[in-house]
Coordinates of C-alpha atoms in Angstrom, one line a residue:
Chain A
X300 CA 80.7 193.9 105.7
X301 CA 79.0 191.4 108.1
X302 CA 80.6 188.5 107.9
X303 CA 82.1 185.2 109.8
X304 CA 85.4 184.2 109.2
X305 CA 86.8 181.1 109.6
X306 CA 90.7 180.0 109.0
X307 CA 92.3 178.0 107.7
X308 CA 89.7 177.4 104.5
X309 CA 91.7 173.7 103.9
X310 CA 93.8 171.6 106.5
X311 CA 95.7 168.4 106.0
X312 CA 97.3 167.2 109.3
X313 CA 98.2 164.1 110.7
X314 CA 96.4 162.0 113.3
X315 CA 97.5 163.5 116.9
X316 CA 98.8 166.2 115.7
X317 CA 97.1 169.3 117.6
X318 CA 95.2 172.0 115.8
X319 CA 93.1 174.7 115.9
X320 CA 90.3 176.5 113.5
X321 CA 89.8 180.1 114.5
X322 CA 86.6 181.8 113.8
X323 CA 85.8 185.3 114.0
X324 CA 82.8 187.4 113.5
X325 CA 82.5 191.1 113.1
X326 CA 78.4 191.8 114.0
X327 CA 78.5 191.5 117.8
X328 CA 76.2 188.3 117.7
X329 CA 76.4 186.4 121.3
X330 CA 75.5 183.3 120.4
X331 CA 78.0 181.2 118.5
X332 CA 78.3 177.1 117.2
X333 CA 80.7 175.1 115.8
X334 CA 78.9 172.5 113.3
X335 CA 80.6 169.6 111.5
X336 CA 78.8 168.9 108.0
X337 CA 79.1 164.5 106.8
X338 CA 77.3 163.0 103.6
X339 CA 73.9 162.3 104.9
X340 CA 74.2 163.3 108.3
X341 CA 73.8 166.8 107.7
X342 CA 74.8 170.0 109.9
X343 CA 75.6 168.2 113.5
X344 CA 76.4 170.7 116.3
X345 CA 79.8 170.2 118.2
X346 CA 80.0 172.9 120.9
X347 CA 77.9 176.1 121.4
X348 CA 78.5 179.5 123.2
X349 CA 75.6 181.4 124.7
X350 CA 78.5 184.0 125.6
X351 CA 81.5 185.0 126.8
X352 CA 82.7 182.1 129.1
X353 CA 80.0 180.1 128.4
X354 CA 80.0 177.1 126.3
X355 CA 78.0 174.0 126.6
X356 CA 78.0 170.5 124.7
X357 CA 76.2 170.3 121.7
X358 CA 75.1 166.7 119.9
X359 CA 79.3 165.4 119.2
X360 CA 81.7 167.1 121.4
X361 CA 83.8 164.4 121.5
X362 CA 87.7 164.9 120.8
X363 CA 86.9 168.6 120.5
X364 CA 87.4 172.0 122.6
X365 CA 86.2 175.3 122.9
X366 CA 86.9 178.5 124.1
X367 CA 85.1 182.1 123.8
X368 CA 87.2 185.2 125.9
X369 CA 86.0 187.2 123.7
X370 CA 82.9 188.0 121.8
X371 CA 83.9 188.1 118.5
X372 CA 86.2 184.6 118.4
X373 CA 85.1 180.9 119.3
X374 CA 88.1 178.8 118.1
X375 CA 87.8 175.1 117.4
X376 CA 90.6 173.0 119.1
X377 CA 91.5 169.4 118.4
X378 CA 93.9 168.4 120.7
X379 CA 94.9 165.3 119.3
X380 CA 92.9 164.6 116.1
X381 CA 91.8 161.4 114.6
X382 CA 90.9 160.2 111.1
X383 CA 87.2 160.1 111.8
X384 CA 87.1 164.2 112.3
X385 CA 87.7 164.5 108.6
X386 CA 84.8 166.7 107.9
X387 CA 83.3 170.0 106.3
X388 CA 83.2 172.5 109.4
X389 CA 80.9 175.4 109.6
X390 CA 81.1 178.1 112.4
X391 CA 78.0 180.1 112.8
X392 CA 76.6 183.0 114.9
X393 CA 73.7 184.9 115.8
X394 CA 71.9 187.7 118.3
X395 CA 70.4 184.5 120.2
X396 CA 68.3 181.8 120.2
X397 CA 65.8 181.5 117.4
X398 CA 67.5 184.2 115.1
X399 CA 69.1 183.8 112.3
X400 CA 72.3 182.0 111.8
X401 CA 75.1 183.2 109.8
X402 CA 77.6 180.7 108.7
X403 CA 81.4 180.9 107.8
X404 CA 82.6 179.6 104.4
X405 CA 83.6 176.1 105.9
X406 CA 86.9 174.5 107.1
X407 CA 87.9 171.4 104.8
X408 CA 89.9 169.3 107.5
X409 CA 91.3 166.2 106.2
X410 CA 93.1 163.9 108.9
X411 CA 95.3 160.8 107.7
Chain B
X139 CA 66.1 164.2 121.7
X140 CA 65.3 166.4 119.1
X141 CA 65.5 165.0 115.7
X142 CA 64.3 166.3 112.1
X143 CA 63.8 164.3 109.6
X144 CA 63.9 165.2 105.6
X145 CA 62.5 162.4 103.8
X146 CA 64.3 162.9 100.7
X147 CA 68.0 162.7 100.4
X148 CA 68.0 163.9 96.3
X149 CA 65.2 165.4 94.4
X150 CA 65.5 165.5 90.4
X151 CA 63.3 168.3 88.8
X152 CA 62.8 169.6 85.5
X153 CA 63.6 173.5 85.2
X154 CA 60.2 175.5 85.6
X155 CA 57.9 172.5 87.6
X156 CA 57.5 172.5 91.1
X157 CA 59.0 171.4 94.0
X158 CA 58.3 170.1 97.7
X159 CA 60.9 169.6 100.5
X160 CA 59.4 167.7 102.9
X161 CA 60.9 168.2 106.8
X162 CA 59.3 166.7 109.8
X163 CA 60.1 167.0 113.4
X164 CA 60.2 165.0 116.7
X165 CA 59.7 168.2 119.3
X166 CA 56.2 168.4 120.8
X167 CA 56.9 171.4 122.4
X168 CA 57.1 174.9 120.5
X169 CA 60.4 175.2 118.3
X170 CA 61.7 177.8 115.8
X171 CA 62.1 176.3 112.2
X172 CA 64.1 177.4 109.5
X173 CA 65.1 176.0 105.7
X174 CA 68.6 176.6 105.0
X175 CA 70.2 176.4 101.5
X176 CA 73.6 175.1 100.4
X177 CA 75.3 176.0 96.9
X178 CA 78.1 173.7 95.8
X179 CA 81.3 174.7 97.6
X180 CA 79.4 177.2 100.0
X181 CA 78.5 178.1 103.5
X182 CA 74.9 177.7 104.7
X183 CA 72.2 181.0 103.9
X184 CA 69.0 181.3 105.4
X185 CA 65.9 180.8 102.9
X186 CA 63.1 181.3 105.8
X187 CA 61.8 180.8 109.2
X188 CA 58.9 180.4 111.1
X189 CA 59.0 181.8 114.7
X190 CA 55.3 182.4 115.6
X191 CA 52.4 183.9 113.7
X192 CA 51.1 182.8 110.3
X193 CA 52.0 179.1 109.6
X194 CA 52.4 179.8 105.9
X195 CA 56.4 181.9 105.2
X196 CA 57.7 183.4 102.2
X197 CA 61.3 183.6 101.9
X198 CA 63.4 184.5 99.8
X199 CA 64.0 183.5 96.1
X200 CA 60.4 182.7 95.6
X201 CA 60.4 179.8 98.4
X202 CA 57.6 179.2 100.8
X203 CA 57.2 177.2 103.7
X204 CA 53.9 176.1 105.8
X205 CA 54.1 174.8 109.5
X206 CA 52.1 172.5 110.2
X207 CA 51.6 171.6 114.0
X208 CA 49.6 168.6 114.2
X209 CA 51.8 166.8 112.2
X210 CA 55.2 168.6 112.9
X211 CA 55.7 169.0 109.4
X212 CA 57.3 172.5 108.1
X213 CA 57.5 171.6 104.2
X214 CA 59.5 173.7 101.3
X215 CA 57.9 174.6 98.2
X216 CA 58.7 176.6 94.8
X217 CA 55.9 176.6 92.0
X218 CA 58.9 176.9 89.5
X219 CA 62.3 176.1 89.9
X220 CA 65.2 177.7 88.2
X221 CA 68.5 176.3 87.1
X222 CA 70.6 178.2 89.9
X223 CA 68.1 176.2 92.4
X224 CA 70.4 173.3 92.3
X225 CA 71.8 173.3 95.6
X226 CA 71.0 171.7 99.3
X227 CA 68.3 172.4 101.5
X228 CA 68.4 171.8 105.3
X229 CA 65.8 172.1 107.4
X230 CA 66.3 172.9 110.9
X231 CA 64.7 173.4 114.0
X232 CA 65.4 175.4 117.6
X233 CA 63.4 173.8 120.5
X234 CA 63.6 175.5 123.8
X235 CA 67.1 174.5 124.5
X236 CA 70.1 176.1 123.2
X237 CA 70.5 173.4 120.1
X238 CA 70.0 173.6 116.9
X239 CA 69.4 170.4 115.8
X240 CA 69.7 170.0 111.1
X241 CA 67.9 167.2 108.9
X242 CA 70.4 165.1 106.8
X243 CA 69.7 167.5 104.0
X244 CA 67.9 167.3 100.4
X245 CA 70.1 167.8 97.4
X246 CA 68.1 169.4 94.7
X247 CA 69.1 169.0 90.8
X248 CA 67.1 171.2 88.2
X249 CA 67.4 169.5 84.7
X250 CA 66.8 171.8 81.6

């Protein structure tokens, strides 16, 4: 089955404590985005990944990092997290620009 | 910058009456648009896009969408909404960078 996968689903954590959110996908899509979801703000886009190796800023990148070695995973690393990244995360993929983008089931990350 | 705008944060409608999402749009240049819709305690699924070509798009579940260029508008509509319509719509839009750039989102209750 096509599908992304994101883990873990829920995360409680501390502020500084280092984490990461791994995200997979299993339909060879090279373009991949990390989103973080807020009451009225919408889908706001952290980091993106045109492909392997390549990653690029997207509109709040701040206290967040990337990586993509391979095709199929673009982890979501908070190095030293801070109350204000509680959030609803969504990963997404697809082919490329302008297609269709498949989301993951969302990341729940609450930071005290 | 990009920005989209979705004039209404929550839209009550009777089961079986219609329904507009309105969604406008900053970019000047030619984008990709899409509606995206959100059930409770989901991901994100695609509902349509517009990439080129007709300005009016069906998508799925009996939604349509028309672009309108002149007044960067790409509006939702369903003549009759059902019960399992309750959900969130985001509009989105692709300019000719790589960022996707969501509206703040329309939360859409159907009342029996």
């Amino acid at each position: 089955e096509a599908q992304v996968t994101q883990n873990p689903r829920y995360l409680i954590t501390v502020t500084g404590k280092k984490l990461t959110v791994t995200c997979s996908q299993n339909m060879n899509h090279e373009y991949m985005s990390w989103y973080r979801q807020d009451p009225g703000l919408g889908l706001r886009q952290i980091y993106y990944s045109m492909n392997v190796e390549v990653t690029d800023k997207g509109d709040v990148p701040e206290g967040y990092k990337v990586s993509r070695k391979e095709k199929r995973n673009f982890p979501l690393i908070l190095e030293s997290p801070s109350p204000n990244q509680t959030s609803l995360y969504f990963c997404a993929s697809s082919f490329s620009r302008g297609n269709e983008q498949f989301f993951g089931p969302g990341t729940r990350l609450t930071v005290l | 910058a990009q920005s989209v705008t979705q004039l209404d944060s929550q839209v009550p409608v009777f089961e079986e009456a219609p329904v507009e999402l309105r969604c406008n749009y900053s970019s000047s240049v030619s984008v990709y648009l899409f509606w995206y819709v959100q059930y409770p305690n989901q991901g994100l699924q695609l509902l349509l896009k517009y990439l080129s070509g007709s300005t009016l798009v069906k998508g799925i579940n009996g939604f349509e969408a028309e672009f309108n260029k002149s007044q960067t508008s790409f509006h939702l509509r369903k003549p009759s909404v059902h019960i399992s319509d309750t959900a969130e719509y985001f509009c989105a839009v692709w300019p000719a960078g790589n960022k996707l750039t969501f509206g703040g989102g329309t939360r859409v209750l159907v009342k029996p």
